Structure formats: structure tokens, C-alpha cells
Amino acid sequence: MPDFSKKVLDVVSQIPKGFVLTYAEVARRAGHARAARAVGNILNKNHDPRIPCHRVIRSDGNAGGYNRGAALKVKKLKQEGAL
DNA sequence: CGTATGACGTGCA
DNA sequence: GTGCACGCCATAC
């Protein structure tokens, strides 16, 4: 697994409850400030439940997508108080 | 190795 | 506020 993907998954897995990061932020932490698209791709392929990918949202406020349904993603964020 | 794809971001009409 | 076009990057084929 490339370092970038590993870093992205690592950053996302470190997101505390009730807190959300944008794809751009995650990409920046991973070392590629303009790789927001790649971040989404990695999370999309990633199927590890240990990765709270539902805490990663778009910069424009939209929750974005989710491998288990965007609606579920929003629901989880509301539950955690991040929304 | 080159093309196509996608959970993105910004700018402009 | 909404919709479209372009640019960006890693992964899949």
C-alpha cells in the first residue's frame, strides 16, 4: 500500500468523535494539499470499518459520499454532534 | 506506460 | 443559491 493511502487512512482513523475533517484537510495532513480527490478515492475503496470515514466531509459543507450510503453518513454525524 | 474514473475544490455565468 | 467547466491526484484497467 502506497504511503499516501496509508497516511490518509491513518489521519482519518485519528479523527476524534464529534469532529470532522474536510477532504482537503486530510489531503493536506497526508502531505498532498491538492489531493482531495485522491483522498475520496482511497476512502471509497477502503472497506475497513475501523476507519471513521464518515467524519470526512466536503469543504462546501456537503457531507459528500459514503460507501454505506450518504444518508447514513449524515445520520452518524448528527449522532456524534458534528453536524 | 497511457487512458479512464471518482466519496473533491475553486471559479465563473 | 444553482449549475457547469476546468484543474488536481491516486488507483484501476
PDB file of C-alpha atoms (C1' of nucleotides) in Angstrom:
ATOM      1  CA  MET A   1       0.000   0.000   0.000  1.00  0.00           C
ATOM      2  CA  PRO A   2       1.433   3.390  -1.039  1.00  0.00           C
ATOM      3  CA  ASP A   3       2.475   5.740   1.761  1.00  0.00           C
ATOM      4  CA  PHE A   4      -0.072   8.309   0.723  1.00  0.00           C
ATOM      5  CA  SER A   5      -3.036   5.960   1.116  1.00  0.00           C
ATOM      6  CA  LYS A   6      -1.616   4.683   4.380  1.00  0.00           C
ATOM      7  CA  LYS A   7      -1.196   8.236   5.676  1.00  0.00           C
ATOM      8  CA  VAL A   8      -4.718   9.179   4.645  1.00  0.00           C
ATOM      9  CA  LEU A   9      -6.213   6.157   6.394  1.00  0.00           C
ATOM     10  CA  ASP A  10      -4.065   6.913   9.421  1.00  0.00           C
ATOM     11  CA  VAL A  11      -5.190  10.540   9.606  1.00  0.00           C
ATOM     12  CA  VAL A  12      -8.843   9.600   9.192  1.00  0.00           C
ATOM     13  CA  SER A  13      -8.573   6.879  11.820  1.00  0.00           C
ATOM     14  CA  GLN A  14      -7.301   9.534  14.246  1.00  0.00           C
ATOM     15  CA  ILE A  15     -10.306  11.808  13.872  1.00  0.00           C
ATOM     16  CA  PRO A  16     -11.926  12.094  17.347  1.00  0.00           C
ATOM     17  CA  LYS A  17     -15.662  11.709  17.896  1.00  0.00           C
ATOM     18  CA  GLY A  18     -17.747  14.807  17.261  1.00  0.00           C
ATOM     19  CA  PHE A  19     -15.054  16.210  14.974  1.00  0.00           C
ATOM     20  CA  VAL A  20     -14.945  16.279  11.191  1.00  0.00           C
ATOM     21  CA  LEU A  21     -12.253  16.994   8.620  1.00  0.00           C
ATOM     22  CA  THR A  22     -12.618  18.055   5.014  1.00  0.00           C
ATOM     23  CA  TYR A  23     -11.092  16.005   2.207  1.00  0.00           C
ATOM     24  CA  ALA A  24      -8.741  18.932   1.558  1.00  0.00           C
ATOM     25  CA  GLU A  25      -7.628  18.942   5.200  1.00  0.00           C
ATOM     26  CA  VAL A  26      -6.993  15.209   5.199  1.00  0.00           C
ATOM     27  CA  ALA A  27      -5.091  15.539   1.944  1.00  0.00           C
ATOM     28  CA  ARG A  28      -3.006  18.342   3.449  1.00  0.00           C
ATOM     29  CA  ARG A  29      -2.199  16.258   6.524  1.00  0.00           C
ATOM     30  CA  ALA A  30      -1.280  13.367   4.274  1.00  0.00           C
ATOM     31  CA  GLY A  31       1.250  15.529   2.502  1.00  0.00           C
ATOM     32  CA  HIS A  32      -0.665  16.428  -0.682  1.00  0.00           C
ATOM     33  CA  ALA A  33      -2.673  19.597  -0.203  1.00  0.00           C
ATOM     34  CA  ARG A  34      -4.403  19.217  -3.593  1.00  0.00           C
ATOM     35  CA  ALA A  35      -5.174  15.513  -3.428  1.00  0.00           C
ATOM     36  CA  ALA A  36      -8.683  15.822  -2.005  1.00  0.00           C
ATOM     37  CA  ARG A  37      -9.969  13.800  -4.947  1.00  0.00           C
ATOM     38  CA  ALA A  38      -7.453  11.053  -4.367  1.00  0.00           C
ATOM     39  CA  VAL A  39      -8.435  11.003  -0.691  1.00  0.00           C
ATOM     40  CA  GLY A  40     -12.042  10.350  -1.643  1.00  0.00           C
ATOM     41  CA  ASN A  41     -10.936   7.596  -3.965  1.00  0.00           C
ATOM     42  CA  ILE A  42      -8.902   5.899  -1.263  1.00  0.00           C
ATOM     43  CA  LEU A  43     -11.703   6.089   1.294  1.00  0.00           C
ATOM     44  CA  ASN A  44     -14.121   4.802  -1.309  1.00  0.00           C
ATOM     45  CA  LYS A  45     -12.034   1.711  -1.953  1.00  0.00           C
ATOM     46  CA  ASN A  46     -11.170   1.355   1.696  1.00  0.00           C
ATOM     47  CA  HIS A  47     -13.576  -1.029   3.360  1.00  0.00           C
ATOM     48  CA  ASP A  48     -12.087  -1.037   6.818  1.00  0.00           C
ATOM     49  CA  PRO A  49     -14.780  -0.328   9.490  1.00  0.00           C
ATOM     50  CA  ARG A  50     -12.008   0.869  11.826  1.00  0.00           C
ATOM     51  CA  ILE A  51     -11.679   3.933   9.628  1.00  0.00           C
ATOM     52  CA  PRO A  52     -14.325   6.548  10.590  1.00  0.00           C
ATOM     53  CA  CYS A  53     -14.532   7.751   7.007  1.00  0.00           C
ATOM     54  CA  HIS A  54     -17.967   9.217   7.795  1.00  0.00           C
ATOM     55  CA  ARG A  55     -16.144  12.059   9.580  1.00  0.00           C
ATOM     56  CA  VAL A  56     -14.656  13.279   6.329  1.00  0.00           C
ATOM     57  CA  ILE A  57     -16.797  15.860   4.560  1.00  0.00           C
ATOM     58  CA  ARG A  58     -16.514  18.289   1.660  1.00  0.00           C
ATOM     59  CA  SER A  59     -15.260  21.867   2.067  1.00  0.00           C
ATOM     60  CA  ASP A  60     -18.563  23.302   0.817  1.00  0.00           C
ATOM     61  CA  GLY A  61     -20.445  21.801   3.759  1.00  0.00           C
ATOM     62  CA  ASN A  62     -21.874  18.859   1.839  1.00  0.00           C
ATOM     63  CA  ALA A  63     -21.269  15.554   3.601  1.00  0.00           C
ATOM     64  CA  GLY A  64     -20.105  14.027   0.326  1.00  0.00           C
ATOM     65  CA  GLY A  65     -20.417  10.312  -0.340  1.00  0.00           C
ATOM     66  CA  TYR A  66     -20.176   7.196   1.750  1.00  0.00           C
ATOM     67  CA  ASN A  67     -19.572   3.555   0.934  1.00  0.00           C
ATOM     68  CA  ARG A  68     -22.669   2.617   3.003  1.00  0.00           C
ATOM     69  CA  GLY A  69     -24.979   5.421   1.871  1.00  0.00           C
ATOM     70  CA  ALA A  70     -24.582   9.176   2.203  1.00  0.00           C
ATOM     71  CA  ALA A  71     -27.784   9.322   4.268  1.00  0.00           C
ATOM     72  CA  LEU A  72     -26.246   7.035   6.878  1.00  0.00           C
ATOM     73  CA  LYS A  73     -23.155   9.201   6.934  1.00  0.00           C
ATOM     74  CA  VAL A  74     -25.171  12.339   7.756  1.00  0.00           C
ATOM     75  CA  LYS A  75     -27.120  10.390  10.344  1.00  0.00           C
ATOM     76  CA  LYS A  76     -23.922   9.297  12.086  1.00  0.00           C
ATOM     77  CA  LEU A  77     -22.552  12.841  12.083  1.00  0.00           C
ATOM     78  CA  LYS A  78     -25.747  14.079  13.673  1.00  0.00           C
ATOM     79  CA  GLN A  79     -25.491  11.382  16.314  1.00  0.00           C
ATOM     80  CA  GLU A  80     -21.937  12.398  17.153  1.00  0.00           C
ATOM     81  CA  GLY A  81     -22.932  16.043  17.292  1.00  0.00           C
ATOM     82  CA  ALA A  82     -20.603  17.009  14.450  1.00  0.00           C
ATOM     83  CA  LEU A  83     -23.481  18.428  12.449  1.00  0.00           C
TER      84      LEU A  83
ATOM     85  C1'  DC B   1       3.053   3.180 -19.879  1.00  0.00           C
ATOM     86  C1'  DG B   2      -1.335   5.792 -21.350  1.00  0.00           C
ATOM     87  C1'  DT B   3      -6.296   6.285 -20.633  1.00  0.00           C
ATOM     88  C1'  DA B   4     -10.288   6.350 -17.814  1.00  0.00           C
ATOM     89  C1'  DT B   5     -12.576   7.040 -13.344  1.00  0.00           C
ATOM     90  C1'  DG B   6     -14.062   9.161  -8.826  1.00  0.00           C
ATOM     91  C1'  DA B   7     -16.606   9.872  -1.598  1.00  0.00           C
ATOM     92  C1'  DC B   8     -13.031  16.877  -4.465  1.00  0.00           C
ATOM     93  C1'  DG B   9     -12.204  22.162  -4.896  1.00  0.00           C
ATOM     94  C1'  DT B  10     -12.446  26.613  -6.989  1.00  0.00           C
ATOM     95  C1'  DG B  11     -14.099  29.864 -10.247  1.00  0.00           C
ATOM     96  C1'  DC B  12     -17.495  31.891 -13.225  1.00  0.00           C
ATOM     97  C1'  DA B  13     -22.144  32.560 -15.594  1.00  0.00           C
TER      98       DA B  13
ATOM     99  C1'  DG C   1     -28.267  29.843  -4.478  1.00  0.00           C
ATOM    100  C1'  DT C   2     -27.667  26.738  -8.581  1.00  0.00           C
ATOM    101  C1'  DG C   3     -25.211  24.661 -12.451  1.00  0.00           C
ATOM    102  C1'  DC C   4     -21.205  23.881 -15.371  1.00  0.00           C
ATOM    103  C1'  DA C   5     -16.307  23.644 -16.658  1.00  0.00           C
ATOM    104  C1'  DC C   6     -11.560  23.061 -15.503  1.00  0.00           C
ATOM    105  C1'  DG C   7      -7.789  21.518 -12.591  1.00  0.00           C
ATOM    106  C1'  DC C   8      -5.945  18.297  -9.268  1.00  0.00           C
ATOM    107  C1'  DC C   9      -4.193  13.384  -7.649  1.00  0.00           C
ATOM    108  C1'  DA C  10      -4.037   8.321  -6.684  1.00  0.00           C
ATOM    109  C1'  DT C  11      -5.877   3.898  -8.332  1.00  0.00           C
ATOM    110  C1'  DA C  12      -7.722   0.555 -11.802  1.00  0.00           C
ATOM    111  C1'  DC C  13      -7.505  -1.397 -16.327  1.00  0.00           C
TER     112       DC C  13
END
